[in-house]
CSV table of C-alpha atoms and ligand atoms in Angstrom, one decimal:
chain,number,residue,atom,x,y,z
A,1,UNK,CA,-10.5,20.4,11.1
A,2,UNK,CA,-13.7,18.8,9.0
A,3,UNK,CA,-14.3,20.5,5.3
A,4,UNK,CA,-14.4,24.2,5.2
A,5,UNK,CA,-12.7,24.4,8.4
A,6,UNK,CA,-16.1,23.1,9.8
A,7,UNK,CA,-16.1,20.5,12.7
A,8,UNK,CA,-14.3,17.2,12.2
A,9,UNK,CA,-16.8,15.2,15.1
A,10,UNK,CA,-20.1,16.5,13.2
A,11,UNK,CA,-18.8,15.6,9.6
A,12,UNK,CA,-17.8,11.8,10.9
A,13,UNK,CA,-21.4,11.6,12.6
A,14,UNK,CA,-23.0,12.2,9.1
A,15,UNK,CA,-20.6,10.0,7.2
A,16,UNK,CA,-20.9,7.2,9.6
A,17,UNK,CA,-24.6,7.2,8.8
A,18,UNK,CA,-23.9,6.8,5.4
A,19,UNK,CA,-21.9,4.4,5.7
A,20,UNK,CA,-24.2,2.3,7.9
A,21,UNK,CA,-27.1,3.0,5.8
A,22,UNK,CA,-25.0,1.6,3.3
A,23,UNK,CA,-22.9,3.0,1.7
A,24,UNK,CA,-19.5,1.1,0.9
A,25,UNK,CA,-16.1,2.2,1.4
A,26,UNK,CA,-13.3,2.5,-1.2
A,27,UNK,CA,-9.6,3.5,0.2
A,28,UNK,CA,-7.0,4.9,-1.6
A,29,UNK,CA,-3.9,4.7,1.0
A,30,UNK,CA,0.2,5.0,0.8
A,31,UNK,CA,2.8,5.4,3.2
A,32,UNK,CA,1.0,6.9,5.9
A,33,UNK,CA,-1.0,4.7,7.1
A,34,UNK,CA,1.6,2.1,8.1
A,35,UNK,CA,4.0,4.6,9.4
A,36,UNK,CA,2.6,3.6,13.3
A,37,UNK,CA,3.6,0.2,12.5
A,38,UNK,CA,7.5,1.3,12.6
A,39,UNK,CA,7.3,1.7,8.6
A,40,UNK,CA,8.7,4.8,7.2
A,41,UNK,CA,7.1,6.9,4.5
A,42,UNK,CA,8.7,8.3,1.8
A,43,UNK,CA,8.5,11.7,1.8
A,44,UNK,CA,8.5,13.3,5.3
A,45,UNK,CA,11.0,15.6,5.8
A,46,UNK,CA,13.8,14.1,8.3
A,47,UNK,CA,11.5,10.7,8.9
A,48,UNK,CA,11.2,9.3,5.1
A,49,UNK,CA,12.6,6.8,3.4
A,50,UNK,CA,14.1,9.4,0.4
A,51,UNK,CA,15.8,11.9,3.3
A,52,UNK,CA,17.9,9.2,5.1
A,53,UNK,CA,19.6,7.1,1.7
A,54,UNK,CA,23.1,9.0,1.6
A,55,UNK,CA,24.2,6.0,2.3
A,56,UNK,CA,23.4,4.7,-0.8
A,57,UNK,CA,25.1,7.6,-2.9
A,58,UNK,CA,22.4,8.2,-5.5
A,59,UNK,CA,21.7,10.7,-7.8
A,60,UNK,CA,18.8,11.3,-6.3
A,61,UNK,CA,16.8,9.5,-3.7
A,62,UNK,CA,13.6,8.3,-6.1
A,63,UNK,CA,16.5,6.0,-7.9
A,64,UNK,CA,16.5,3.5,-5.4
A,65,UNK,CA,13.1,2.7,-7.0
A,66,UNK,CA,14.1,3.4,-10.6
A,67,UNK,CA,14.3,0.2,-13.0
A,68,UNK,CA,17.1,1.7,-15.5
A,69,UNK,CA,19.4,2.6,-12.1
A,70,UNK,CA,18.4,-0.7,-10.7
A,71,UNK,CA,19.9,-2.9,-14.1
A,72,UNK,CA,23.1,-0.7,-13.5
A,73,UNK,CA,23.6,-0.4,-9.6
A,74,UNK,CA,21.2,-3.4,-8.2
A,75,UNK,CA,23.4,-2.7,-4.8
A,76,UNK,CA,20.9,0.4,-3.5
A,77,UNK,CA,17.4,-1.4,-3.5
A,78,UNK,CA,18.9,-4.3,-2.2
A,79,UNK,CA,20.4,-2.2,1.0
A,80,UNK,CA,16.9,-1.0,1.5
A,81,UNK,CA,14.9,-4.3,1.2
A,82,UNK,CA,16.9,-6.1,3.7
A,83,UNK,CA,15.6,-3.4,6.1
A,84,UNK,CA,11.9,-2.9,4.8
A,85,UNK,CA,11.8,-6.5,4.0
A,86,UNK,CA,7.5,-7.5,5.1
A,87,UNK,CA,7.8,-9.7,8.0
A,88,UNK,CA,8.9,-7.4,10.9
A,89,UNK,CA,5.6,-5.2,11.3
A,90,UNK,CA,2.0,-5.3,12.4
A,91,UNK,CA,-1.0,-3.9,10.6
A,92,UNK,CA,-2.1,-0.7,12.3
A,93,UNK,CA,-5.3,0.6,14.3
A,94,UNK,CA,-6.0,2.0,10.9
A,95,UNK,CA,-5.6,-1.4,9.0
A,96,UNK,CA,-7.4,-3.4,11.5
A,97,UNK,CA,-10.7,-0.9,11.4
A,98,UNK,CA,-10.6,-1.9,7.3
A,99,UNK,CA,-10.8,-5.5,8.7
A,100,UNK,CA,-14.0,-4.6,10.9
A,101,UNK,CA,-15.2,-3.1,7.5
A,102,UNK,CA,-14.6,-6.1,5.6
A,103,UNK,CA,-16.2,-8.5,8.6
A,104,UNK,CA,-19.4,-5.7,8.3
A,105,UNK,CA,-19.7,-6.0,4.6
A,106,UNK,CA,-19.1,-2.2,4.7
A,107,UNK,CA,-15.5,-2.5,2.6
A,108,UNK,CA,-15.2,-2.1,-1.3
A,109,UNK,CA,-12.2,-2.1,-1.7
A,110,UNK,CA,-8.6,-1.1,-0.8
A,111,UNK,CA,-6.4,0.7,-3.6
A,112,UNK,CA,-2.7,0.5,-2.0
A,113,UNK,CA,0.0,1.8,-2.9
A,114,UNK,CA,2.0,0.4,-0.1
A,115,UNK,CA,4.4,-2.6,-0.4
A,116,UNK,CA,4.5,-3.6,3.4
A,117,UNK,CA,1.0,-6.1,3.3
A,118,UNK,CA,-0.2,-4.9,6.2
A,119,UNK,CA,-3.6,-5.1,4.4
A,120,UNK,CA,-3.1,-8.7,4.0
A,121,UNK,CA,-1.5,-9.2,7.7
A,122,UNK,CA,-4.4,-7.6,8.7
A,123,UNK,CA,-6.7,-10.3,7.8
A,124,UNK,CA,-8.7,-8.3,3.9
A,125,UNK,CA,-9.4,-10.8,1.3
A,126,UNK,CA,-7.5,-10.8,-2.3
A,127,UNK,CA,-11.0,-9.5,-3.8
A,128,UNK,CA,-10.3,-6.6,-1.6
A,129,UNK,CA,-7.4,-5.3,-2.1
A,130,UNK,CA,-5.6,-4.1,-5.3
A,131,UNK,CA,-1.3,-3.3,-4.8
A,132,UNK,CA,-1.3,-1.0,-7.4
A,133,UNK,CA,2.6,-0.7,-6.8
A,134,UNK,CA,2.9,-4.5,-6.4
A,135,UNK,CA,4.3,-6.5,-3.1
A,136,UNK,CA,7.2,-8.6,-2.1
A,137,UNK,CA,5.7,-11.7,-2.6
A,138,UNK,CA,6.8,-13.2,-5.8
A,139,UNK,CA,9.9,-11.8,-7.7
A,140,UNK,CA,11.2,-11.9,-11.2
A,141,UNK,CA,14.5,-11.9,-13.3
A,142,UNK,CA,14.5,-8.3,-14.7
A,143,UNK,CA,16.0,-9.8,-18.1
A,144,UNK,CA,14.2,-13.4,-18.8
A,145,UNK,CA,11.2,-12.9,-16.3
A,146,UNK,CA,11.7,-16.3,-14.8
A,147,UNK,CA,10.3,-16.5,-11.8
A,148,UNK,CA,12.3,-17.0,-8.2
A,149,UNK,CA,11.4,-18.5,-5.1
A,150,UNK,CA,11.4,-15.9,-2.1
A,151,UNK,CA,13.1,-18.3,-0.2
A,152,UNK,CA,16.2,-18.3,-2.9
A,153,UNK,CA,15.6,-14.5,-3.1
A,154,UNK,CA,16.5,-14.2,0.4
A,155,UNK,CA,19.6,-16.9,0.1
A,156,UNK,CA,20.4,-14.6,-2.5
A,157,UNK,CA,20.6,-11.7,-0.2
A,158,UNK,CA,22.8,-13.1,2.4
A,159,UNK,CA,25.2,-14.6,-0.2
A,160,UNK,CA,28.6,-13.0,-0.2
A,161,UNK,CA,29.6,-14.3,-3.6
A,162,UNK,CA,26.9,-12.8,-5.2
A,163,UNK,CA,27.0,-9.8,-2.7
A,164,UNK,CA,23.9,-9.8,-1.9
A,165,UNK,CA,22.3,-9.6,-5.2
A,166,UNK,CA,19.6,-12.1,-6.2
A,167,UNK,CA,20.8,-13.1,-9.9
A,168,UNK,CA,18.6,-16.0,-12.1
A,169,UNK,CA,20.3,-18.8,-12.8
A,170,UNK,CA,19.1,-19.3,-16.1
A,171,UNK,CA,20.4,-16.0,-18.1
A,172,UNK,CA,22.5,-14.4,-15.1
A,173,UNK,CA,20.2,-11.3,-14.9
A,174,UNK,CA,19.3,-9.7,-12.2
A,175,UNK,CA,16.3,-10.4,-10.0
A,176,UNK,CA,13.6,-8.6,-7.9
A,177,UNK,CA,10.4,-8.4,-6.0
A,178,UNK,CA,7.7,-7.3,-8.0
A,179,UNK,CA,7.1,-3.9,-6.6
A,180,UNK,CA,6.9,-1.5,-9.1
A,181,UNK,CA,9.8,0.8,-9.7
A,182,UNK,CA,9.6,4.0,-11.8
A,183,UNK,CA,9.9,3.4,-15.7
A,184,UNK,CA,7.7,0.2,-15.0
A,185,UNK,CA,3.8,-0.7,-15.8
A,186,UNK,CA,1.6,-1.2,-12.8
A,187,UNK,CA,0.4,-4.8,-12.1
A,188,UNK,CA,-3.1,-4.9,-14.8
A,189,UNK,CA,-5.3,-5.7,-12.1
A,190,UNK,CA,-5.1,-2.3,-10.8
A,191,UNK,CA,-6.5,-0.7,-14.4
A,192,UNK,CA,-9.0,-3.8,-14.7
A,193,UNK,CA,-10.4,-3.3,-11.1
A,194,UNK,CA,-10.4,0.6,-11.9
A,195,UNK,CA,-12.5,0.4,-14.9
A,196,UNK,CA,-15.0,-2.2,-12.7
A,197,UNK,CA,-15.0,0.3,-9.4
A,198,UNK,CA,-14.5,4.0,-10.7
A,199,UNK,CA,-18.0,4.5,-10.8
A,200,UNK,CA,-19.3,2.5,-7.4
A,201,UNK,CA,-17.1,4.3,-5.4
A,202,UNK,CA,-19.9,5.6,-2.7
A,203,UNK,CA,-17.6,6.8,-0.2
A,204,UNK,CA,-13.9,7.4,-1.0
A,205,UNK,CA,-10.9,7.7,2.0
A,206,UNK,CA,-8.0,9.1,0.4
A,207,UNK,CA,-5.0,8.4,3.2
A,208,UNK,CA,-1.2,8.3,4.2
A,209,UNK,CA,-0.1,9.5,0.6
A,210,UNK,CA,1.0,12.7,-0.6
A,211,UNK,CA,-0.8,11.8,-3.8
A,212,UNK,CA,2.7,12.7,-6.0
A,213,UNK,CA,3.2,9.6,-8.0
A,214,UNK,CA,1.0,8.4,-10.7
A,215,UNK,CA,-1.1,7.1,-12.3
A,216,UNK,CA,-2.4,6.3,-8.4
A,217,UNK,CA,-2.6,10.2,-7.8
A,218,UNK,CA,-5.1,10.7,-10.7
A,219,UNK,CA,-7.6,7.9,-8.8
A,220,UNK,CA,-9.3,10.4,-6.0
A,221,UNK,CA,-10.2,13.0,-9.0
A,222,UNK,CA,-11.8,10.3,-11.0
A,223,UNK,CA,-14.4,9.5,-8.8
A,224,UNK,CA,-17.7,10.8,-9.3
A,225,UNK,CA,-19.0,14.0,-8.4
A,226,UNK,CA,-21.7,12.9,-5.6
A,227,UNK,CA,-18.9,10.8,-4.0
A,228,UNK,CA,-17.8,12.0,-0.7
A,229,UNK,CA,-14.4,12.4,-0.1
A,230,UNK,CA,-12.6,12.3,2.9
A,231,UNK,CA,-8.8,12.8,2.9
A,232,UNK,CA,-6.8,11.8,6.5
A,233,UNK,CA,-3.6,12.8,6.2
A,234,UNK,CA,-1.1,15.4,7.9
A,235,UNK,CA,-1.6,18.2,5.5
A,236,UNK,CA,-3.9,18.9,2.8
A,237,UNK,CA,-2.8,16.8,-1.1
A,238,UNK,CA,-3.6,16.7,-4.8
A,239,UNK,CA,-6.7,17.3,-5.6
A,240,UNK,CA,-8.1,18.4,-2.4
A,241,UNK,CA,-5.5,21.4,-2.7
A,242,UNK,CA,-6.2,21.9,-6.4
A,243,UNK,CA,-9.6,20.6,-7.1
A,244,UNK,CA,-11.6,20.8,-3.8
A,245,UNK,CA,-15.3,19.7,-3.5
A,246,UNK,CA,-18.3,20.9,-1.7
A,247,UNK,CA,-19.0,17.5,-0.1
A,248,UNK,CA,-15.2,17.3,0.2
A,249,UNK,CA,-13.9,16.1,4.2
A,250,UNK,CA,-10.3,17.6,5.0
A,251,UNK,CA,-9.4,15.2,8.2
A,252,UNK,CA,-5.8,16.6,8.7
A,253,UNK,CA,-4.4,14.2,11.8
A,254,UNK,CA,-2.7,11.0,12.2
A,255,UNK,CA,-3.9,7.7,10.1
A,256,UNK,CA,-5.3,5.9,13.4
A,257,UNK,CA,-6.6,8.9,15.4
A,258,UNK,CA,-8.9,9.2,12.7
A,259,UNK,CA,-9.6,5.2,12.7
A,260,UNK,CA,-10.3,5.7,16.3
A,261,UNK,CA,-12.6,8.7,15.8
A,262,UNK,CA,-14.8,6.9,13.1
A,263,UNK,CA,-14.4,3.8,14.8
A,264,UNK,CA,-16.3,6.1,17.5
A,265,UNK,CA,-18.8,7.9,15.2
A,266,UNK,CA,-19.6,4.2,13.8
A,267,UNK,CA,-20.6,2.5,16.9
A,268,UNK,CA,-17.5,-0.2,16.1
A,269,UNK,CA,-14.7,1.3,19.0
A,270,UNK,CA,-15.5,-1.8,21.2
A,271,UNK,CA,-15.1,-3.7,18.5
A,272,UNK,CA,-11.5,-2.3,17.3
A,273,UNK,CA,-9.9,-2.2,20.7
A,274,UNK,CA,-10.7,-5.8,21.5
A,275,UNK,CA,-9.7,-6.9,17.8
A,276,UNK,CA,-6.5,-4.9,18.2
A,277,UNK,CA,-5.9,-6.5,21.8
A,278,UNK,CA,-6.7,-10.1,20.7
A,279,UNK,CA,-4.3,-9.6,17.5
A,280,UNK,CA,-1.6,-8.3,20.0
A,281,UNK,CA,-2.4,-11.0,22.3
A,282,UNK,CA,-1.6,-13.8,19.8
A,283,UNK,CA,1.6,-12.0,18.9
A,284,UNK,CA,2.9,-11.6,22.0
A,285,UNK,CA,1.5,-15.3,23.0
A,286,UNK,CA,3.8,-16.2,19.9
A,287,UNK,CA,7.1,-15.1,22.1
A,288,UNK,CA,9.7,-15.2,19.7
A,289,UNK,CA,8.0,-16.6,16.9
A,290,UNK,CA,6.3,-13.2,16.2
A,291,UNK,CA,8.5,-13.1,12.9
A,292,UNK,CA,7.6,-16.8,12.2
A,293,UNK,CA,4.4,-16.4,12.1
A,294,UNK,CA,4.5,-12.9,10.0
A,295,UNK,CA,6.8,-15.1,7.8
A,296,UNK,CA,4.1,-17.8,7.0
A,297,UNK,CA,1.2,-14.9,6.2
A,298,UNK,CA,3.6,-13.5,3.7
A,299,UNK,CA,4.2,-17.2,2.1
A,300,UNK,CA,0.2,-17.6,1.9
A,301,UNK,CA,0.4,-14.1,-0.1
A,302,UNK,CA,2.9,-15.4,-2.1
A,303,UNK,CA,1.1,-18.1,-3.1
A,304,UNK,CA,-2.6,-16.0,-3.5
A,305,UNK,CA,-0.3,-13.6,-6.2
A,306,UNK,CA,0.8,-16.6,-7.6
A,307,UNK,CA,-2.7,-17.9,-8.1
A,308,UNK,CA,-3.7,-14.7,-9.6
A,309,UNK,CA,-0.8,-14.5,-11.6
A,310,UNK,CA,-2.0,-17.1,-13.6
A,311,UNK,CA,-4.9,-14.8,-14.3
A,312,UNK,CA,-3.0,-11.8,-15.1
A,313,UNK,CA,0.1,-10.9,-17.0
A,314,UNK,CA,3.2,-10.0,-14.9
A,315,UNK,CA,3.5,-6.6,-14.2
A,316,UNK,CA,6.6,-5.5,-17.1
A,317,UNK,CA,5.1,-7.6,-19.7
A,318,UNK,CA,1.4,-5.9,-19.6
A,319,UNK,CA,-0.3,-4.3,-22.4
A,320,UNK,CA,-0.7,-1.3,-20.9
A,321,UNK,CA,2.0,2.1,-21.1
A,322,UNK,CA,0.9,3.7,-18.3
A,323,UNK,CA,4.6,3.8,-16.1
A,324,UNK,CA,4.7,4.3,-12.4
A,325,UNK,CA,5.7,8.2,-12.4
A,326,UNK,CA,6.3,11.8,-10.2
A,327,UNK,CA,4.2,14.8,-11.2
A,328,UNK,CA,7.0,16.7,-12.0
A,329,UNK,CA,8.8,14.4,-14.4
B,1,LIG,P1,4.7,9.6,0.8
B,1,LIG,O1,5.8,9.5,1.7
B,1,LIG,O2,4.9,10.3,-0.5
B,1,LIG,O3,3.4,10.3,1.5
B,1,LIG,C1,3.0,9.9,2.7
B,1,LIG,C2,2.0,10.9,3.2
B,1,LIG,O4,1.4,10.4,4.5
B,1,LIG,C3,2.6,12.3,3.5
B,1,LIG,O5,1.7,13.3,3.0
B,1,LIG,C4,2.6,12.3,5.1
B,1,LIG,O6,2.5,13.6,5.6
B,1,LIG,C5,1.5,11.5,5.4
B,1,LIG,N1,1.6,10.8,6.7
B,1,LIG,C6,2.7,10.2,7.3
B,1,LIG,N2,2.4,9.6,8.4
B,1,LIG,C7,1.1,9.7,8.6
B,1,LIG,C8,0.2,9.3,9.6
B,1,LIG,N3,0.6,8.6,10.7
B,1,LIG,N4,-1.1,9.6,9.5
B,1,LIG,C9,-1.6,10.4,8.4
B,1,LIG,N5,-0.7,10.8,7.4
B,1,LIG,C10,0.6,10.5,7.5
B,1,LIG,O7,4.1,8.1,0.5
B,1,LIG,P2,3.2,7.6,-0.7
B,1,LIG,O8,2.2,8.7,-1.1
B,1,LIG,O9,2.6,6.3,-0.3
B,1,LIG,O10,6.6,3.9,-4.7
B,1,LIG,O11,4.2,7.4,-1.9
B,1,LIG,C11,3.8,7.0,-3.1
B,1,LIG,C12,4.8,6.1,-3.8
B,1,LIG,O12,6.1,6.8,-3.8
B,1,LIG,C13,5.2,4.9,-3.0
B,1,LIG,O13,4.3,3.8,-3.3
B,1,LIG,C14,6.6,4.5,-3.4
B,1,LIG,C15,7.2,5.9,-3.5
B,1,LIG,O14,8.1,6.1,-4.5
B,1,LIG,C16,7.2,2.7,-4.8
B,1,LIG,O15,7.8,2.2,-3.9
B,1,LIG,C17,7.1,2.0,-6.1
């Protein structure tokens, strides 16, 4: 269903137009979007990441990402990164049409909340991208801020002494990624890029996120008012519940059907099926080294975050106080 319960097919055909006329293309994406690549999201009922941690024994499930739990009970997050760690998964149809983008000069930019960098796997640019809830690839003591080596993160996490717990050497604390947990600041690129982009955003695909967590969930409603739209996700969220627009475009199916569709509507299908089957190609080619070689892209993003860290201010030490944080809290 398009906007107003209008067609889908014929709102695609004008915004592909648009967009080859043009027009550039700023995502806003979570969860969602990686969820074909074996990733779960959070919130789906039964599927998500929050409805299967009983395991864990929390208080409640959003703890597991929750800074003041993780100084008392490191145990939970670490359970969970072992399994979500980046390095097992492949960017998506979805991900590998924002690569076509980005070869087209079509892309903007990519506002992601995701943690997986399937962005980066996928072959976008730094300048591209902004992980407004940080990544995996560097990590920091929670206490001095010295930094760790991911490889020594990961001894860390097999070491039965330490039981499984990455802990600096220097002061004892405990260490982690730098993904942003609830009670923390996001990384200041996202608020510096914001201020740059909010009003060049031409055409804005809000997808994979249930838009609940802010201040990410604010972006979609900042944009301006002749901005189209679109949202691609499996039910309708935020502000295009509460807030809807005219030019507004409801696409309510799966991440890469609508990649596919557009893909379609842009002329660019060819293009994404032999991309996707060349990437697959040089997976499978890889045999057993598929993780290998996901391994060594995730050391190259280490060391790009580590580059622009010498730019920016790690993320718990920025000057701003905007926390990662639910609607309802
Ligand atoms: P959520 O799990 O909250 O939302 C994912 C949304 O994507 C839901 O609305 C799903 O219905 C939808 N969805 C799932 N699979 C899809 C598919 N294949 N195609 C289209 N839509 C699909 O995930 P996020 O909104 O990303 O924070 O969550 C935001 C933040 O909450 C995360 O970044 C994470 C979490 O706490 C941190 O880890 C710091």
């Amino acid at each position: 269903m398009g906007k107003n319960g209008t067609n889908l097919d014929k709102d695609l055909e004008i915004l592909a137009k648009s967009v080859l006329s043009g027009k550039k293309v700023t995502f806003f994406q979570g969860a969602g979007v990686s969820t074909s690549a074996g990733i779960p999201d959070f919130r789906s009922p039964e599927t998500g990441i929050y409805s299967n941690l009983a395991r864990l024994n929390l208080p409640y499930p959003e703890a597991v990402f929750d800074i003041d739990y993780f100084r008392e009970n490191p145990k939970a997050f670490y359970t969970l990164a072992d399994e979500l760690y980046p390095g097992k998964f492949m960017p998506t149809k979805f991900h590998f049409l924002q690569k076509i983008f980005q070869d087209k000069k079509l892309l903007h930019r990519i506002y992601t909340q995701n943690i997986d960098t399937l962005e980066r796997l996928a072959g976008i640019e730094d300048k591209y991208i902004v992980e407004a809830h940080g990544s995996f690839a560097a990590n920091h003591c929670v206490e001095c801020r010295a930094q760790m080596e991911t490889s020594l993160l990961k001894e860390h996490m097999k070491n039965e002494e330490l039981e499984g717990i990455p802990t600096c050497p220097h002061c004892k604390g405990y260490v982690k990624p730098d993904i942003v947990f609830f009670g923390e600041a996001l990384p200041i690129k996202f608020f510096d890029q914001w201020e740059k982009d909010m009003d060049d955003v031409e055409v804005a695909i809000v997808a994979g996120t249930s838009l609940t967590v802010y201040p990410f969930a604010s972006l979609p409603s900042e944009v301006k008012h002749n901005t189209t739209r679109v949202l691609v996700n499996k039910y309708k969220v935020g502000d295009f519940n509460s807030n809807k627009r005219k030019k507004d475009i409801v696409a309510l199916t799966e991440a890469d059907q609508f990649a596919e569709l557009f893909a379609e509507k842009l002329g660019m299908k060819k293009e994404l099926d032999e991309l996707i089957l060349r990437e697959h190609k040089k997976y499978a080619k890889k045999g057993g080294k598929e993780k290998e070689n996901t391994d060594e892209k995730a050391a190259k993003v280490a060391k790009e975050v580590r580059a622009e860290e010498k730019e920016h201010i790690p993320p718990s030490r920025n000057n701003t106080n905007q926390e990662l944080s639910n609607h309802d809290e």
